Coordinates of C-alpha atoms and ligand atoms in Angstrom, one line a residue:
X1 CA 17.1 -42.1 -114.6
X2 CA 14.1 -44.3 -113.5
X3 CA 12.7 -42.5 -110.5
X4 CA 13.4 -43.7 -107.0
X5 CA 10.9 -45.7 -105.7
X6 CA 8.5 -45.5 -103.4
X7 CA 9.7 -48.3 -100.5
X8 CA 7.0 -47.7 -98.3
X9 CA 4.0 -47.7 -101.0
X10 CA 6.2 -51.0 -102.6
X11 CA 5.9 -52.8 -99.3
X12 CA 1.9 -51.9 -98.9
X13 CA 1.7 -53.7 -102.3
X14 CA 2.7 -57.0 -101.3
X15 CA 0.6 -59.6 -100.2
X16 CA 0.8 -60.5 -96.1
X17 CA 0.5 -64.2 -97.2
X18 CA 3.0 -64.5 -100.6
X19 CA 5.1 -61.6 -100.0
X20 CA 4.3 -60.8 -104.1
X21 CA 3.2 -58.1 -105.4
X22 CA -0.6 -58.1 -105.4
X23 CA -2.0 -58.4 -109.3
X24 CA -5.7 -57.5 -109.7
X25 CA -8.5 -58.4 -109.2
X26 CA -7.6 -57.6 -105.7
X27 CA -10.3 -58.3 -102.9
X28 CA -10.4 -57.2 -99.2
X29 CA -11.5 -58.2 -95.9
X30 CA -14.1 -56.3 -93.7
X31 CA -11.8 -54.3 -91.8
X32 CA -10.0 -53.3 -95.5
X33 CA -6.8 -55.6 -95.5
X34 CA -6.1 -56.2 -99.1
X35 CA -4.8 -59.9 -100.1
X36 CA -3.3 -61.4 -103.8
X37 CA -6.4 -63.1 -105.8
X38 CA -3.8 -66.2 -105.8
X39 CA -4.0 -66.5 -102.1
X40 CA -7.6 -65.2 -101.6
X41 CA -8.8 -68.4 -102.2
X42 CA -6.2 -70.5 -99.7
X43 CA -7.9 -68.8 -96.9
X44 CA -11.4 -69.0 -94.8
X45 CA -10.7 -65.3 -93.0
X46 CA -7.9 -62.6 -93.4
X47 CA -4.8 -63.6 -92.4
X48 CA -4.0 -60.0 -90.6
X49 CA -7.5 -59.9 -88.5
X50 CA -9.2 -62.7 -89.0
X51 CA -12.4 -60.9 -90.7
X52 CA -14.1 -62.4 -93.2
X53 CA -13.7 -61.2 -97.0
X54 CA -15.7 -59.5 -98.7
X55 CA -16.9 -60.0 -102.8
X56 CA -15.9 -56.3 -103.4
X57 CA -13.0 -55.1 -105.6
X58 CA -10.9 -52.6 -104.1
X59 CA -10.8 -51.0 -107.7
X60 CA -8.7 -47.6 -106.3
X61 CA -5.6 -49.9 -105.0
X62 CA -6.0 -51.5 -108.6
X63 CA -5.6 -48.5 -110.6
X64 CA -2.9 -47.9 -107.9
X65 CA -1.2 -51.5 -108.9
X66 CA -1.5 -50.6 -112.4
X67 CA 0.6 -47.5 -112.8
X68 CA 2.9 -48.3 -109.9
X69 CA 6.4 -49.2 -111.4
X70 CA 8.1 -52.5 -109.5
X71 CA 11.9 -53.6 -109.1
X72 CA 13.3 -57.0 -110.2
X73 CA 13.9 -59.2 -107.6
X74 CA 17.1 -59.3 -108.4
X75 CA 17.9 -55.6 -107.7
X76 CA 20.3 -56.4 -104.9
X77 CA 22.7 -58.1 -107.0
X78 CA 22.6 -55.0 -109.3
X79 CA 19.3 -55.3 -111.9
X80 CA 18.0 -52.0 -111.8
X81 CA 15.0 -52.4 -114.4
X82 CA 11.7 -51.5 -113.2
X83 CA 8.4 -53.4 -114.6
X84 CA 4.7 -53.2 -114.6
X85 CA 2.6 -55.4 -112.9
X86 CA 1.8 -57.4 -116.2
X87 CA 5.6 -57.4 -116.8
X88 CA 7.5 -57.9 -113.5
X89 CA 6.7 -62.1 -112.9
X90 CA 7.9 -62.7 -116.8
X91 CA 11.0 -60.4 -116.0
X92 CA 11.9 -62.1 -112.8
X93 CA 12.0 -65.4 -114.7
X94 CA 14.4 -64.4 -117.3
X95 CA 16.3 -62.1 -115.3
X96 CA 20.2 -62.1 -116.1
X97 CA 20.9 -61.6 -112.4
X98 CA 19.2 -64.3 -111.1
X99 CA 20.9 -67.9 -112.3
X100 CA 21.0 -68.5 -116.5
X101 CA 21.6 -71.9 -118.1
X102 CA 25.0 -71.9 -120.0
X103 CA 24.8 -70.1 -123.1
X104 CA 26.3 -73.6 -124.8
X105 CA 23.1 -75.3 -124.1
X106 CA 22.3 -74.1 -127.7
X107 CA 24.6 -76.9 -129.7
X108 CA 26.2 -78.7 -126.9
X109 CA 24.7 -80.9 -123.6
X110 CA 26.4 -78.4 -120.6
X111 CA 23.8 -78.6 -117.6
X112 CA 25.6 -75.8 -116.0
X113 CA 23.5 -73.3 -114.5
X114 CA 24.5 -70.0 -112.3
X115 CA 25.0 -66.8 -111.8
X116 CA 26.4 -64.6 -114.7
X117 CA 29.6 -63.8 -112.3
X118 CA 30.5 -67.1 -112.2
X119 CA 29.9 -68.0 -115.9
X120 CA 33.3 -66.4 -117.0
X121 CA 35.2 -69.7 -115.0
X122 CA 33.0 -71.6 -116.4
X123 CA 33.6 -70.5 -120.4
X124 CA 37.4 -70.4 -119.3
X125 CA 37.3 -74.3 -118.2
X126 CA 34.9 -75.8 -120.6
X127 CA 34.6 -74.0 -123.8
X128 CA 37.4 -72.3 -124.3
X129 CA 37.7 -72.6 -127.8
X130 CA 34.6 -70.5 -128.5
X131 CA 35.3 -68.1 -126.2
X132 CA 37.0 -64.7 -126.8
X133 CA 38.3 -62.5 -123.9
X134 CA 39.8 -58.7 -124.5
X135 CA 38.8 -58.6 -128.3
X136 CA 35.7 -56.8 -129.8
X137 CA 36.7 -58.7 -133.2
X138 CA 36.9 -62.6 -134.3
X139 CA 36.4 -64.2 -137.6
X140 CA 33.7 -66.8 -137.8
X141 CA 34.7 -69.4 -140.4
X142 CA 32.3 -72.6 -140.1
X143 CA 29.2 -72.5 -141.7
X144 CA 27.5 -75.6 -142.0
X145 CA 26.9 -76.3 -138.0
X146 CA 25.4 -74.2 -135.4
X147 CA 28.0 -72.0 -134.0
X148 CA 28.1 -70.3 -130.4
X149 CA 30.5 -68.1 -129.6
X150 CA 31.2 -65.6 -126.2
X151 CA 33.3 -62.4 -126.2
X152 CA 34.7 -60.3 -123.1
X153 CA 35.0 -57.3 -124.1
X154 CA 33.5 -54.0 -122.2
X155 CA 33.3 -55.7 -119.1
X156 CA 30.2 -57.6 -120.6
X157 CA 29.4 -60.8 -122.2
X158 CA 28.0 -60.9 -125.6
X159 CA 26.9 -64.4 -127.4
X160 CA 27.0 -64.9 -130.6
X161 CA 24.4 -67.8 -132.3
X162 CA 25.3 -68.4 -136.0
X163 CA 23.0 -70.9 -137.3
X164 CA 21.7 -72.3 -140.9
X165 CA 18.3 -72.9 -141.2
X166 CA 16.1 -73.5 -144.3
X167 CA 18.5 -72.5 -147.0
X168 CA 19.9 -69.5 -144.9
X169 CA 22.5 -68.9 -142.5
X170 CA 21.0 -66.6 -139.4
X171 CA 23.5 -64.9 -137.1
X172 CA 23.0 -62.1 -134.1
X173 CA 24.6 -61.2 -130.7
X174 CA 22.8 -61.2 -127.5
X175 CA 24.4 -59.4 -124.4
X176 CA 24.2 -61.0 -121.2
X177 CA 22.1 -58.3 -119.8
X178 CA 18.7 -56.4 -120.0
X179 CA 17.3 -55.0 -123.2
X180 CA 18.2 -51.6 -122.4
X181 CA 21.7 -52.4 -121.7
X182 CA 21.6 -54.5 -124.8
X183 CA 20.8 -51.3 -126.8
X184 CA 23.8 -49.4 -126.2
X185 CA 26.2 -52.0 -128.4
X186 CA 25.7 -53.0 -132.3
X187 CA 27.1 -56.1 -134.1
X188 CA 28.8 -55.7 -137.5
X189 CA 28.9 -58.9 -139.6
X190 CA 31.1 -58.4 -142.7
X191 CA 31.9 -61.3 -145.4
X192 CA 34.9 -60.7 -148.0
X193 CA 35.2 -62.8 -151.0
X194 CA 37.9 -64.8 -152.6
X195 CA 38.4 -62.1 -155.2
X196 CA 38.9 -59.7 -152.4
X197 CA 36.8 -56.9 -154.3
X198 CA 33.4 -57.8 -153.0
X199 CA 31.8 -57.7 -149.6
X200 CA 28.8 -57.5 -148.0
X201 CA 28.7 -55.6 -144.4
X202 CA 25.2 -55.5 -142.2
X203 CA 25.1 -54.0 -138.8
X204 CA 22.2 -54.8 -136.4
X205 CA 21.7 -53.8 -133.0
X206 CA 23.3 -56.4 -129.8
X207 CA 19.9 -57.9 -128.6
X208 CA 18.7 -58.6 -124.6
X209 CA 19.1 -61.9 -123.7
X210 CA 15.5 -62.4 -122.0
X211 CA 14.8 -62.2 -126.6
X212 CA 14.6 -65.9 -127.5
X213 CA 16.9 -66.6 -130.2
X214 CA 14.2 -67.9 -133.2
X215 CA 12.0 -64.4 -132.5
X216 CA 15.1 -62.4 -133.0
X217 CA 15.9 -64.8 -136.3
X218 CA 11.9 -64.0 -137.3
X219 CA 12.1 -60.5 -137.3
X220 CA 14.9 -59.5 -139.3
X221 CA 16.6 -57.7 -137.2
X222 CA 19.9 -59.9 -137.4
X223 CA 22.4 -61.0 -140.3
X224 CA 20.6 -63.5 -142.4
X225 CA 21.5 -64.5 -146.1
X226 CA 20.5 -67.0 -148.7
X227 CA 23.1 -70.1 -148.7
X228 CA 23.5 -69.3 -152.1
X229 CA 24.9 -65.9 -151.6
X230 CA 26.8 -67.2 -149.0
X231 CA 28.5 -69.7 -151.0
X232 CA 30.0 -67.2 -153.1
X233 CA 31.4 -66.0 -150.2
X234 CA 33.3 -69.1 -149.5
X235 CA 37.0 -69.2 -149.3
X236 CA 38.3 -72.8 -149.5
X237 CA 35.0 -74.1 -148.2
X238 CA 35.3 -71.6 -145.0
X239 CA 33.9 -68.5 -144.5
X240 CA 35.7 -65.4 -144.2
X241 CA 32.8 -63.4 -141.4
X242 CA 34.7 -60.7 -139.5
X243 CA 31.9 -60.1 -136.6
X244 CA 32.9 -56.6 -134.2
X245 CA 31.6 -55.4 -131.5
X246 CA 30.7 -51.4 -131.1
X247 CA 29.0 -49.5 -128.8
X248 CA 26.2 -47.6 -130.3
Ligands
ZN301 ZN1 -0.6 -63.7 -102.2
ZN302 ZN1 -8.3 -58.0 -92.2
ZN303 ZN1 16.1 -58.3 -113.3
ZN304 ZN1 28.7 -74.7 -120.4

């Protein structure tokens, strides 16, 4: 349970001219209003007094800054991760509750962008085919073209990217949602051969989808397999990949 946060100390650690939250080096005026280093130099004389500012950190409020834990702007619409002050601005960015691009984006040309609770509309009206609703299971058959696919299952949105790249096919889930959240589900990935005696199963954990997709390909934690190995696994030139859903 993160702890509840201090509203009053939050609010003392914004800047009067930006409403963000101040990130050091943070100076002060004579009288000892603070103000953002962004906005410290937009302004002859303190925007709360009008003293002049002074050259002189205010190094406690710093230390202050830095061990203070901040919300996502997006915490009304139901993002309850908290950040550091190095973290928070990259967070708000990428943040699954503010608006997304459409997953498709990866091998299509959609331009739609919005918020996650419209996105299911969206899936329904334009890419349906790659888009599974009620089902934690779907087989995966193409192999030769980038492949994104959505499930609904959970009451959460998980995409899969399946794509071959240098003599390998990658594949891993992201869940529409913060890392944490992400955490709690696995993906298994499990190809059955012709023969139907050999298979090869790999699980890896459902990734957050602030994760860009060619860092989560880099560092092994997703399916990947040599083409070679994969054509083996080839039945009538499709592939027989079962991917499910769990929670961990
Ligand atoms: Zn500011
Ligand atoms: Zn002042
Ligand atoms: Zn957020
Ligand atoms: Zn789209």
């Amino acid at each position: 349970m993160p702890r509840a946060l201090d509203e009053a100390l939050l609010k003392e650690l914004e800047c009067p001219v930006c409403m963000e939250y101040m990130v050091p080096p943070i100076k002060f005026c004579t009288n000892g209003h603070s103000i953002c280093s962004k906005c410290r130099w937009g302004v002859q004389c303190c925007p709360t007094c009008r003293a002049r500012f002074s050259e002189i950190r205010n190094v406690t409020l710093e230390n202050i800054v830095r061990s203070q834990k901040y919300p996502c702007a997006n915490r009304q619409s139901g993002c309850l991760e908290l950040f550091t002050i190095e973290h928070i601005a990259k967070h708000n960015a990428a943040c699954v509750y503010g608006k997304i691009n459409c997953p498709f984006t990866l091998n299509t040309n959609c331009t739609w962008n919005g918020v996650k609770n419209d996105l299911i509309e969206h899936l329904k009206s334009e890419h349906q085919a790659n888009f599974f609703e009620s089902t934690s299971s779907f087989r995966s058959s193409n192999f030769t073209a980038k492949i994104v696919n959505i499930i609904s299952f959970f009451g959460e949105l998980f995409v899969q990217y399946k794509r071959p790249r240098d003599g390998r096919l990658y594949s891993a889930f992201k869940l529409i949602g913060t890392n944490s959240e992400a955490s709690k589900y696995k993906c298994e990935f499990t190809l059955r051969a012709a023969n139907g005696i050999e298979q090869i199963s790999k699980t890896f954990l459902v990734r957050g989808y602030s994760e860009d997709w060619e860092t989560i390909f880099n560092s092994g934690k997703c399916f990947c397999l040599d083409e070679a190995v994969v054509s083996h696994f080839l039945v009538q030139y499709e592939l027989n990949l079962t991917v499910t859903l769990y929670r961990v």
